[in-house]
Amino acid sequence: MAKTSTTTQGLRAAIERSGYYPALVAEAVEAAVGGEPIRSYLVHQETTFDQNEVRRHVTVLVLTGNRFIVSHTDEQAADSTSPTPYATTSTESVKLGRISSVVVSRVVANPEQYAPGTLPREVVLTIGWGAVSRIDLEPAACGDPNCDADHGYTGSSTADDLSLRVSEAGDGPETVRQALAFAQSISEATADITR
């Protein structure tokens, strides 16, 4: 889909609906996108509780014809480095060819009664491009219960650059639909790159 004023306005409206420093977030996202056409986007505002503090943050995902852009904004309370509250906004631009995995996990209620097209209760979208990897190691062993030799370690490495969870109960059905649509768009875009 080419960048149209409708797509741009839709992204801007979604950022404003999140209610989370929309001018700051929109400026960071628009600077990262530049003049590229927007194929798809997802805006996810999340509130978390950290002991006695309420923390908010917003993640904006944008897919263009060549790149995947991640923007994340967090707010911080006043601390020893700043006498006033502040926000930190970062954007990362990833070439589509670098994306190594797109994982979509769906949670559905009453799977025995599932009908195609039914909205999942929640969706977890995980996208990996090699910037962050998680390594899980454990001691290796052999099948001999009497063996006390050192067999080294075994484990796995998992690309885990971005993981975003949306739920119908917390974010609403429209956000779940948007997450699924974005996941499909980025899956299709990365498949096109590998052809």
Short mmCIF file of C-alpha atoms in Angstrom, two decimals:
data_model
loop_
_atom_site.label_atom_id
_atom_site.label_comp_id
_atom_site.label_asym_id
_atom_site.label_seq_id
_atom_site.Cartn_x
_atom_site.Cartn_y
_atom_site.Cartn_z
CA MET A 1 0.00 0.00 0.00
CA ALA A 2 1.46 3.36 -0.94
CA LYS A 3 1.69 6.15 1.55
CA THR A 4 -1.47 8.15 1.27
CA SER A 5 -2.76 11.02 3.30
CA THR A 6 -5.28 8.53 4.75
CA THR A 7 -2.48 6.20 5.94
CA THR A 8 -0.47 9.08 7.37
CA GLN A 9 -3.55 10.56 9.02
CA GLY A 10 -4.50 7.14 10.39
CA LEU A 11 -1.07 6.74 11.99
CA ARG A 12 -1.21 10.25 13.41
CA ALA A 13 -4.76 9.67 14.74
CA ALA A 14 -3.71 6.39 16.37
CA ILE A 15 -0.78 8.13 18.07
CA GLU A 16 -3.09 10.89 19.30
CA ARG A 17 -5.68 8.34 20.52
CA SER A 18 -3.01 6.71 22.66
CA GLY A 19 -2.95 10.00 24.59
CA TYR A 20 0.71 9.56 25.41
CA TYR A 21 2.72 12.67 24.53
CA PRO A 22 1.36 12.59 20.98
CA ALA A 23 3.39 15.53 19.65
CA LEU A 24 6.66 14.00 20.90
CA VAL A 25 5.84 10.48 19.67
CA ALA A 26 4.54 11.65 16.26
CA GLU A 27 7.61 13.81 15.63
CA ALA A 28 9.99 10.93 16.40
CA VAL A 29 8.05 8.49 14.20
CA GLU A 30 7.65 10.92 11.31
CA ALA A 31 11.38 11.74 11.39
CA ALA A 32 12.24 8.02 11.26
CA VAL A 33 9.79 7.28 8.43
CA GLY A 34 10.92 10.26 6.36
CA GLY A 35 9.25 10.31 2.97
CA GLU A 36 8.80 6.55 2.60
CA PRO A 37 5.35 5.13 1.91
CA ILE A 38 3.74 3.54 4.96
CA ARG A 39 2.43 0.01 4.36
CA SER A 40 1.17 -0.76 7.85
CA TYR A 41 1.43 0.45 11.44
CA LEU A 42 0.53 -0.47 14.99
CA VAL A 43 0.37 1.84 18.03
CA HIS A 44 0.38 0.18 21.45
CA GLN A 45 0.12 2.19 24.66
CA GLU A 46 0.73 0.24 27.86
CA THR A 47 0.46 1.12 31.54
CA THR A 48 2.46 -0.88 34.06
CA PHE A 49 2.73 -0.75 37.82
CA ASP A 50 6.20 -0.62 39.37
CA GLN A 51 5.87 -0.87 43.16
CA ASN A 52 4.24 2.46 44.10
CA GLU A 53 4.57 4.05 40.66
CA VAL A 54 2.42 3.93 37.57
CA ARG A 55 4.51 3.91 34.40
CA ARG A 56 3.27 4.42 30.89
CA HIS A 57 4.97 3.73 27.60
CA VAL A 58 4.02 3.57 23.98
CA THR A 59 5.44 1.49 21.16
CA VAL A 60 4.81 2.43 17.54
CA LEU A 61 5.61 -0.07 14.79
CA VAL A 62 5.71 1.12 11.18
CA LEU A 63 6.29 -0.93 8.05
CA THR A 64 7.48 0.82 4.91
CA GLY A 65 8.46 -0.72 1.59
CA ASN A 66 12.07 -1.14 2.74
CA ARG A 67 12.16 -0.85 6.51
CA PHE A 68 10.62 -1.83 9.81
CA ILE A 69 10.64 1.07 12.26
CA VAL A 70 10.24 0.68 16.01
CA SER A 71 9.63 3.72 18.18
CA HIS A 72 9.43 3.42 21.94
CA THR A 73 8.69 6.21 24.42
CA ASP A 74 8.94 5.89 28.20
CA GLU A 75 8.22 8.42 30.90
CA GLN A 76 10.40 8.75 33.98
CA ALA A 77 9.78 10.43 37.30
CA ALA A 78 12.07 13.17 38.57
CA ASP A 79 15.31 11.71 39.88
CA SER A 80 18.87 12.67 40.75
CA THR A 81 19.64 13.38 37.08
CA SER A 82 16.56 15.52 36.44
CA PRO A 83 14.55 17.63 38.87
CA THR A 84 11.45 17.29 36.64
CA PRO A 85 9.73 14.29 35.07
CA TYR A 86 10.99 13.47 31.59
CA ALA A 87 10.38 11.15 28.65
CA THR A 88 12.81 9.18 26.55
CA THR A 89 11.98 8.42 22.92
CA SER A 90 14.02 6.11 20.73
CA THR A 91 13.54 4.87 17.19
CA GLU A 92 15.21 2.01 15.42
CA SER A 93 15.12 1.44 11.70
CA VAL A 94 15.67 -2.11 10.45
CA LYS A 95 16.04 -3.10 6.80
CA LEU A 96 13.41 -5.71 5.97
CA GLY A 97 16.10 -8.11 4.74
CA ARG A 98 17.56 -8.24 8.27
CA ILE A 99 14.38 -9.55 9.86
CA SER A 100 15.02 -13.20 10.63
CA SER A 101 11.77 -14.19 12.31
CA VAL A 102 8.20 -13.09 12.82
CA VAL A 103 6.35 -15.11 15.45
CA VAL A 104 2.63 -14.65 16.07
CA SER A 105 1.20 -16.44 19.12
CA ARG A 106 -2.57 -16.47 19.45
CA VAL A 107 -4.50 -17.34 22.59
CA VAL A 108 -8.06 -18.48 21.96
CA ALA A 109 -10.75 -19.43 24.44
CA ASN A 110 -12.62 -22.72 24.04
CA PRO A 111 -10.47 -24.03 21.18
CA GLU A 112 -12.83 -26.96 20.58
CA GLN A 113 -15.46 -24.41 19.50
CA TYR A 114 -13.10 -22.22 17.48
CA ALA A 115 -14.53 -20.90 14.22
CA PRO A 116 -12.22 -19.43 11.55
CA GLY A 117 -12.14 -15.65 11.78
CA THR A 118 -12.84 -15.55 15.52
CA LEU A 119 -10.70 -12.93 17.22
CA PRO A 120 -8.09 -14.38 19.60
CA ARG A 121 -8.24 -13.38 23.27
CA GLU A 122 -4.65 -12.15 23.00
CA VAL A 123 -1.83 -11.92 20.49
CA VAL A 124 1.91 -11.86 21.13
CA LEU A 125 3.98 -10.58 18.22
CA THR A 126 7.71 -11.32 18.39
CA ILE A 127 10.04 -9.98 15.71
CA GLY A 128 13.74 -10.81 15.54
CA TRP A 129 16.46 -9.15 13.50
CA GLY A 130 19.58 -10.09 15.43
CA ALA A 131 20.13 -7.00 17.55
CA VAL A 132 19.18 -8.82 20.77
CA SER A 133 19.54 -12.55 21.33
CA ARG A 134 18.78 -14.63 24.38
CA ILE A 135 20.96 -17.63 25.14
CA ASP A 136 19.63 -20.35 27.42
CA LEU A 137 22.32 -22.77 28.60
CA GLU A 138 22.22 -25.84 30.78
CA PRO A 139 24.75 -28.52 31.65
CA ALA A 140 24.83 -31.28 29.05
CA ALA A 141 24.45 -34.87 30.20
CA CYS A 142 24.60 -38.33 28.73
CA GLY A 143 22.18 -41.21 29.19
CA ASP A 144 24.38 -43.03 31.73
CA PRO A 145 23.06 -42.32 35.26
CA ASN A 146 26.46 -43.28 36.75
CA CYS A 147 28.51 -40.98 34.50
CA ASP A 148 30.23 -38.10 36.28
CA ALA A 149 32.12 -36.73 33.27
CA ASP A 150 31.84 -33.10 32.26
CA HIS A 151 29.86 -33.02 29.01
CA GLY A 152 29.97 -29.23 28.63
CA TYR A 153 26.85 -27.24 28.01
CA THR A 154 23.92 -27.36 25.67
CA GLY A 155 21.45 -24.63 24.90
CA SER A 156 19.68 -22.49 22.41
CA SER A 157 19.92 -18.98 21.08
CA THR A 158 16.72 -17.11 20.36
CA ALA A 159 16.33 -13.82 18.50
CA ASP A 160 14.17 -11.70 20.77
CA ASP A 161 14.43 -8.11 19.63
CA LEU A 162 10.79 -7.13 20.08
CA SER A 163 7.92 -8.82 21.81
CA LEU A 164 4.57 -7.06 22.00
CA ARG A 165 1.47 -8.45 23.71
CA VAL A 166 -2.03 -7.15 23.10
CA SER A 167 -5.21 -8.52 24.60
CA GLU A 168 -8.88 -8.02 23.97
CA ALA A 169 -9.54 -7.40 27.68
CA GLY A 170 -6.73 -4.87 28.15
CA ASP A 171 -6.40 -3.19 24.76
CA GLY A 172 -9.73 -3.82 23.08
CA PRO A 173 -10.69 -5.90 20.06
CA GLU A 174 -9.65 -3.24 17.54
CA THR A 175 -6.04 -3.27 18.81
CA VAL A 176 -5.99 -7.09 18.57
CA ARG A 177 -7.22 -6.81 14.95
CA GLN A 178 -4.57 -4.19 14.19
CA ALA A 179 -1.85 -6.38 15.72
CA LEU A 180 -2.91 -9.31 13.54
CA ALA A 181 -3.04 -7.10 10.44
CA PHE A 182 0.42 -5.68 11.18
CA ALA A 183 1.79 -9.19 11.80
CA GLN A 184 0.42 -10.35 8.45
CA SER A 185 1.85 -7.30 6.67
CA ILE A 186 5.35 -7.76 8.08
CA SER A 187 5.27 -11.51 7.45
CA GLU A 188 4.32 -10.89 3.81
CA ALA A 189 6.94 -8.16 3.44
CA THR A 190 9.74 -10.36 4.75
CA ALA A 191 8.59 -13.24 2.55
CA ASP A 192 8.76 -10.92 -0.48
CA ILE A 193 12.39 -10.04 0.41
CA THR A 194 13.48 -13.69 0.48
CA ARG A 195 12.00 -14.50 -2.94
#
